[in-house]
Coordinates of N, CA and C in Angstrom, one line a residue:
X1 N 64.8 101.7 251.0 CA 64.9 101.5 249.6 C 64.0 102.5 248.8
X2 N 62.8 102.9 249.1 CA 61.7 104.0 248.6 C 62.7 105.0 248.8
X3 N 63.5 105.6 249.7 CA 64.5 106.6 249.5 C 65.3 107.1 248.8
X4 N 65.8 105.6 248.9 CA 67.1 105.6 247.7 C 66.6 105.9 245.9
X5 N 65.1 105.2 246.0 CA 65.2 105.2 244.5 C 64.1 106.6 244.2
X6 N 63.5 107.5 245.5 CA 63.1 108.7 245.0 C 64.4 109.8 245.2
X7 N 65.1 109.7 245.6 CA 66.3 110.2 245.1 C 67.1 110.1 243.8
X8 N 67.1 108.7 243.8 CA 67.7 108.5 242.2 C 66.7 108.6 241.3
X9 N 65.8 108.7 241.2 CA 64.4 109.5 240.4 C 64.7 110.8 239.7
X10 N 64.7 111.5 241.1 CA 65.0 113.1 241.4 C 66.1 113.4 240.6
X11 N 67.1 112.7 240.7 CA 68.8 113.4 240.0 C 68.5 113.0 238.6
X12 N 68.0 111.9 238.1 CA 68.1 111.2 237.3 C 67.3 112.2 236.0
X13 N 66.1 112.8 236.9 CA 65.5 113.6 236.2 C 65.6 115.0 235.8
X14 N 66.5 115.4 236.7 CA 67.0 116.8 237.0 C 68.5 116.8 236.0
X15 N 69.1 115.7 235.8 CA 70.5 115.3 234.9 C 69.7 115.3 233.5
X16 N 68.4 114.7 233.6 CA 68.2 114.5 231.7 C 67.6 116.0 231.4
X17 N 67.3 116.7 232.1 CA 66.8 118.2 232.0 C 68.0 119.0 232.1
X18 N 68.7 119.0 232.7 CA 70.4 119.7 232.3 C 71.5 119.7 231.0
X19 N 71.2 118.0 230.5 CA 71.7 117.6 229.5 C 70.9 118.0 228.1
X20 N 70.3 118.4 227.8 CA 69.1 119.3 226.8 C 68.8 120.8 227.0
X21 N 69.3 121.0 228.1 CA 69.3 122.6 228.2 C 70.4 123.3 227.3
X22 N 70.1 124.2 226.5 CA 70.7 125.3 225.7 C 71.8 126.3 226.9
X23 N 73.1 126.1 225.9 CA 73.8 126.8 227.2 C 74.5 128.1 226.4
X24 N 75.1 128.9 226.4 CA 75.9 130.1 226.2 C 76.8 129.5 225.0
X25 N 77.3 129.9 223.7 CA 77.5 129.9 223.1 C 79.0 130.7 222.6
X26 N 80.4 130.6 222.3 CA 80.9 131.7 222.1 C 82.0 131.2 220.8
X27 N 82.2 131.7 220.0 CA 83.3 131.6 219.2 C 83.6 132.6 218.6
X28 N 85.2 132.3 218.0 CA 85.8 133.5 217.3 C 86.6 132.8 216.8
X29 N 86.3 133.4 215.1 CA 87.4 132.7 214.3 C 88.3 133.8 213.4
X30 N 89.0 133.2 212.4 CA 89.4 134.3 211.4 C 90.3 133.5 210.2
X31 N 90.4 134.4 209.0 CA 91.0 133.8 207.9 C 91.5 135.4 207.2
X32 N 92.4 134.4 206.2 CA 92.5 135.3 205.5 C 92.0 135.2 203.7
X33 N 92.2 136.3 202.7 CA 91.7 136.4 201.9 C 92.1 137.4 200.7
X34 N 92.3 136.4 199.5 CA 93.2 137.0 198.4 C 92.3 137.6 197.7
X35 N 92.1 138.6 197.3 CA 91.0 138.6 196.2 C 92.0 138.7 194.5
X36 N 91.3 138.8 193.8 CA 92.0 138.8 192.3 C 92.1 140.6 191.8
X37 N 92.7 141.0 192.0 CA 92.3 142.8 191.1 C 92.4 142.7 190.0
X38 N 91.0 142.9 189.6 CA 90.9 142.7 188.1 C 89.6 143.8 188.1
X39 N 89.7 144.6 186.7 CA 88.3 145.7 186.4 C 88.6 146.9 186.3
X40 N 87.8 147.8 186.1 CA 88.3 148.8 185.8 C 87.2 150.2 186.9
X41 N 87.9 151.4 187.2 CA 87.2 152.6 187.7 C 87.3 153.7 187.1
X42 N 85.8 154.2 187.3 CA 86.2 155.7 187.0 C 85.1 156.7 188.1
X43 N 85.5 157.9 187.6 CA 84.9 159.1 188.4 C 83.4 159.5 187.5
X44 N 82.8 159.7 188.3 CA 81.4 161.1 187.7 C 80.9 161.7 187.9
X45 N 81.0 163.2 187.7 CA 79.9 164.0 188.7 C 79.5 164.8 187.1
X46 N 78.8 165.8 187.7 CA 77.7 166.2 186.8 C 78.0 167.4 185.7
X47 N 79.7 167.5 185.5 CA 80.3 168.0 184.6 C 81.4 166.9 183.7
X48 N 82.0 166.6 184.4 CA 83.1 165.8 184.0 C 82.9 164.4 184.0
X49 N 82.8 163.3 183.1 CA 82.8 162.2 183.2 C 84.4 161.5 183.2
X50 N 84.8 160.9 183.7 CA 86.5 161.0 184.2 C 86.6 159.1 183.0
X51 N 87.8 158.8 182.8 CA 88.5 158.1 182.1 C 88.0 156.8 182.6
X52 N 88.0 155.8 181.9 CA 88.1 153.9 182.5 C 89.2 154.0 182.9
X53 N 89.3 153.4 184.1 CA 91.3 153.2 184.9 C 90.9 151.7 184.8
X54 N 92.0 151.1 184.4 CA 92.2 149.6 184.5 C 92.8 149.6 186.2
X55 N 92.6 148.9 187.0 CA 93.3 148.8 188.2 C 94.5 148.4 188.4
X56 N 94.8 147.3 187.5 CA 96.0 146.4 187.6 C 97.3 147.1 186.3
X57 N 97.1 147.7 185.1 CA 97.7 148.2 184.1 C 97.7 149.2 184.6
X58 N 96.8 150.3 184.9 CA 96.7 152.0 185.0 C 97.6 152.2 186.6
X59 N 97.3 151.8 187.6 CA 97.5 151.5 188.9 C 98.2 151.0 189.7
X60 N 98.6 149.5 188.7 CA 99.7 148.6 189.4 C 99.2 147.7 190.8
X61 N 98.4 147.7 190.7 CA 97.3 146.9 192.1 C 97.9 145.1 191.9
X62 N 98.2 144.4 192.5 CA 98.5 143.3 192.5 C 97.7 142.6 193.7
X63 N 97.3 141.7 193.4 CA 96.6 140.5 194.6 C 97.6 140.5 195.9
X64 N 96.5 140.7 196.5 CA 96.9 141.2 198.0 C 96.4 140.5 199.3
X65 N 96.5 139.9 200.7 CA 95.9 139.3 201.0 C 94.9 140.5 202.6
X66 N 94.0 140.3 203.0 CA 93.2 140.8 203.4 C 92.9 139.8 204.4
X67 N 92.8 140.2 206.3 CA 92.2 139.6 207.3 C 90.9 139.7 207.4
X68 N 90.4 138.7 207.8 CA 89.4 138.7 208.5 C 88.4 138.0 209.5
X69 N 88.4 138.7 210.7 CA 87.9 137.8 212.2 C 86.1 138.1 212.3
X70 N 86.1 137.2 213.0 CA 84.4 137.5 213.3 C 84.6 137.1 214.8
X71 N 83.2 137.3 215.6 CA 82.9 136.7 216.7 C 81.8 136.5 216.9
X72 N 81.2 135.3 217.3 CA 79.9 135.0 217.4 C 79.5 134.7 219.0
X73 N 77.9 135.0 219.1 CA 77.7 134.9 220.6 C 76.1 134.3 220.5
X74 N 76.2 132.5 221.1 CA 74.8 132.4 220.8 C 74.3 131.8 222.7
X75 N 73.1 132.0 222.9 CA 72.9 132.1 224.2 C 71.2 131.2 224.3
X76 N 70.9 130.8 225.2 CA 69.6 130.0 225.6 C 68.3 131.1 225.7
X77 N 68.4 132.5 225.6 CA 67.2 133.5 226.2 C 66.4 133.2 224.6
X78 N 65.5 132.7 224.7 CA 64.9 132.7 223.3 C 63.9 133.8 222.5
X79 N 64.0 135.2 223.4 CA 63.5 136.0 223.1 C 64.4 137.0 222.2
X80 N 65.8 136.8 222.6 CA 66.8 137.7 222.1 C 67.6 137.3 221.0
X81 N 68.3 137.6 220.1 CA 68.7 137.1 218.9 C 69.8 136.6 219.5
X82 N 70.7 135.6 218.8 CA 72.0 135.9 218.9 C 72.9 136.6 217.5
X83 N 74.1 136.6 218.1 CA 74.6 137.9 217.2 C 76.5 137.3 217.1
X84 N 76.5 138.3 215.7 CA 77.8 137.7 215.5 C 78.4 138.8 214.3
X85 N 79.5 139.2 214.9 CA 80.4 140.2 214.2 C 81.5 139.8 213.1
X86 N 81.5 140.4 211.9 CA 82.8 140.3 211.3 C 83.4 141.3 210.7
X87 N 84.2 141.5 210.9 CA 85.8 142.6 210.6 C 86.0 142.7 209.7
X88 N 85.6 143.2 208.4 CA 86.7 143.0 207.1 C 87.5 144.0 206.7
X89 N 88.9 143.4 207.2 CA 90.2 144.8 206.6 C 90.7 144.6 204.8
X90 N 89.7 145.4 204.4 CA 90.0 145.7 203.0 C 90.7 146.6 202.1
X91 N 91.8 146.7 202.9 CA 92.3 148.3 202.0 C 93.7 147.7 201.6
X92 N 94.2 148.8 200.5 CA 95.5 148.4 199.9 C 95.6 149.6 199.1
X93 N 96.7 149.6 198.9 CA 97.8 150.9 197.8 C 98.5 150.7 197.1
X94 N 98.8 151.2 195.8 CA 99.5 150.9 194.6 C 100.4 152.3 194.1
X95 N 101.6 152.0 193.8 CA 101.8 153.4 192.7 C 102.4 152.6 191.4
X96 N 102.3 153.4 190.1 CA 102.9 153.1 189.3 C 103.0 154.6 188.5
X97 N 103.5 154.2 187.8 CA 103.7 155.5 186.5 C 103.0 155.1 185.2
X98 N 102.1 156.0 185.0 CA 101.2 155.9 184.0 C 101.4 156.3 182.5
X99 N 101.3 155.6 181.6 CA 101.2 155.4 180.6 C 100.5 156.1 179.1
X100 N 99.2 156.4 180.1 CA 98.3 157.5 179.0 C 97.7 158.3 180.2
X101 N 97.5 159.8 179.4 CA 96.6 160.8 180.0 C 94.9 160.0 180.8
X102 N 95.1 160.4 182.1 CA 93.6 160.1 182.5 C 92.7 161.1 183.6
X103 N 91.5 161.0 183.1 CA 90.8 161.9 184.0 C 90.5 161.4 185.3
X104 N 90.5 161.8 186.4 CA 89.7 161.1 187.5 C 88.9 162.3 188.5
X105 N 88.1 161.9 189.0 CA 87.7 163.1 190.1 C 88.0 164.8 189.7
X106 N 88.0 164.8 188.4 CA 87.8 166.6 187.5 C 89.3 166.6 187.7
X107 N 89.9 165.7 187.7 CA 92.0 166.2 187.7 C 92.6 165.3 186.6
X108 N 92.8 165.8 185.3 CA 94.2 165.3 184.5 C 95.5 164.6 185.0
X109 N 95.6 163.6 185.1 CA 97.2 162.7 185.1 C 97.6 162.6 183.8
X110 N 98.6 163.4 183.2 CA 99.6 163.3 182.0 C 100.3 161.7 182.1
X111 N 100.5 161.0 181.4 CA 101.2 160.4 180.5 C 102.6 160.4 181.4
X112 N 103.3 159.0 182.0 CA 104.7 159.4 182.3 C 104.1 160.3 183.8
X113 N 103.3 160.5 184.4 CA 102.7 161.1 185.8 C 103.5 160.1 187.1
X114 N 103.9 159.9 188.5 CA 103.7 159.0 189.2 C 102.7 159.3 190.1
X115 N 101.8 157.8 190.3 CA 100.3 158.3 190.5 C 100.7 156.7 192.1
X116 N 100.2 157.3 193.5 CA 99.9 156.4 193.7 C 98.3 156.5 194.6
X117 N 98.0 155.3 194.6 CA 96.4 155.0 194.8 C 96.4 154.2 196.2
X118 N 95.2 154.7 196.6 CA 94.5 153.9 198.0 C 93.3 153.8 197.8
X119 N 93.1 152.4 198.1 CA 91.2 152.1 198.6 C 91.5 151.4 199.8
X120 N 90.0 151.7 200.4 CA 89.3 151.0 201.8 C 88.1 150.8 201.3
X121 N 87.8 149.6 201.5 CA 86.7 148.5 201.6 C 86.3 148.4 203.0
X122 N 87.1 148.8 203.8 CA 86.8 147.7 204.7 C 85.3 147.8 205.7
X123 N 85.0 147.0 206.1 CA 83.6 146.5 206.9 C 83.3 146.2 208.1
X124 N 82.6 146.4 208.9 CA 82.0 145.5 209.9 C 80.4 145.3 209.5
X125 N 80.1 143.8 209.4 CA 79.0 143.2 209.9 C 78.6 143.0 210.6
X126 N 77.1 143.1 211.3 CA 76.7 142.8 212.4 C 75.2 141.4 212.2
X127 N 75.2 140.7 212.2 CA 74.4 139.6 212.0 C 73.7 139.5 213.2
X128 N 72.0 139.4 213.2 CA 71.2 138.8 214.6 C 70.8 137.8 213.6
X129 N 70.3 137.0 214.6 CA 69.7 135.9 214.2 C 69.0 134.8 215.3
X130 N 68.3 134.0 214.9 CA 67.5 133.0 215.7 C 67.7 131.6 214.8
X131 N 68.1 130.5 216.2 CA 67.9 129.3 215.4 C 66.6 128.8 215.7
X132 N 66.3 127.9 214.5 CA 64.9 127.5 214.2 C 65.0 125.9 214.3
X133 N 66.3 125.2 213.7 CA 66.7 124.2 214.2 C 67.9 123.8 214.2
X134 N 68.3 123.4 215.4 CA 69.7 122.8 215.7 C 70.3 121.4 216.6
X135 N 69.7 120.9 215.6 CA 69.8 119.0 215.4 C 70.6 118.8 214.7
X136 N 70.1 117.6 214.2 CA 71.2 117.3 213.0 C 71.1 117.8 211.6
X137 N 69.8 118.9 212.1 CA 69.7 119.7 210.6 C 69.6 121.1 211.6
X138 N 70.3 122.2 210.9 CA 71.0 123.6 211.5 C 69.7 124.8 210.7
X139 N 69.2 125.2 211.3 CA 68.5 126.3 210.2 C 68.5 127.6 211.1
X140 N 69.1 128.6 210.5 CA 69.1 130.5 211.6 C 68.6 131.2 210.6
X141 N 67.4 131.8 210.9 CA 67.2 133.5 210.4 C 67.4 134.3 211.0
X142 N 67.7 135.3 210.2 CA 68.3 136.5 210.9 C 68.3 137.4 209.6
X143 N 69.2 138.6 210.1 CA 69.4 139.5 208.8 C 70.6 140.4 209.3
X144 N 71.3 140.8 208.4 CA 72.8 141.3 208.8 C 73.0 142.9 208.6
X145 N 73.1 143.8 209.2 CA 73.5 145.2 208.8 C 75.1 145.0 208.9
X146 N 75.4 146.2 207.6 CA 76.8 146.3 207.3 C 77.4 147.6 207.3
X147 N 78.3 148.1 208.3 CA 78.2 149.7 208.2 C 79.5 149.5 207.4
X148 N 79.8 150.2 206.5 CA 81.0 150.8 205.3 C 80.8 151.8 205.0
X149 N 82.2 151.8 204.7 CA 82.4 153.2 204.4 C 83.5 153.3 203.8
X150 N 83.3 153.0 202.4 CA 84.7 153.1 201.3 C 84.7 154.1 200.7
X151 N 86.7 154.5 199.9 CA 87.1 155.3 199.5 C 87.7 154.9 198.5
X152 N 88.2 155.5 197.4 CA 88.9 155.4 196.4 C 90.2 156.6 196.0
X153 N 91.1 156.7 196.4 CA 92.1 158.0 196.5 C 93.2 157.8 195.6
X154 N 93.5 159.1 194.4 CA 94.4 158.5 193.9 C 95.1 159.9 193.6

């Protein structure tokens, strides 16, 4: 009987220390994402100050929808952060035929021109982070670097 129940001690103890242990962590999600084009751009450098371009009247830009996935990776080493990626495909093109003379980038577009346009937005984020708690109340610091690298081409 002393056997049976230092055995069942043993497991019993060894199960409630498995069931509290922090295990490997993985997800990956995604959505997508309309934004509104609405505002206006222009050029500047240190001779020519270039025109307001409306985006949507000057350009023809219409609401567009845009992916975006992430992946996250959270793990039990509590010295190392966990980390979590997201993707943002932000680019789109427009042409229209313009309306009034405009400056951009030191170049005149006449009136009646067909002009078409490209931007990229797009992103990756990289997020570390540490949780501080994760109960029934969630709290992670961290801090996110963002490498971009946008353009505006018209």
């Amino acid at each position: 009987m002393n056997k049976l129940f230092t055995v069942l001690s043993i497991v019993s103890i060894v199960a409630v220390q498995i069931t509290h242990a922090d295990v490997v962590g993985f997800e990956v999600g995604a959505y997508q994402w309309t934004p509104d084009y609405k505002g206006t751009l222009s050029s500047d450098n240190t001779s020519i100050i270039g025109t307001s371009i409306d985006i949507q009247d000057d350009l023809g830009f219409s609401d567009d929808s845009h992916n975006i996935i992430w992946v996250a990776l959270e793990h039990p080493v509590p010295f190392l952060p966990n980390i979590k990626i997201v993707s943002s495909d932000l680019a789109a093109s427009a042409s229209a035929t313009l309306n009034r003379d405009i400056i951009f980038d030191g170049q005149t577009y006449s009136a009646s021109d067909d002009t078409a346009t490209n931007f990229d937005l797009s992103n990756t984020e990289f997020t570390f982070y540490y949780e501080i708690l994760d109960n029934w109340i969630n709290i992670d610091l961290g801090v996110t670097l963002r490498k971009y690298d946008g353009q505006v081409q018209l």
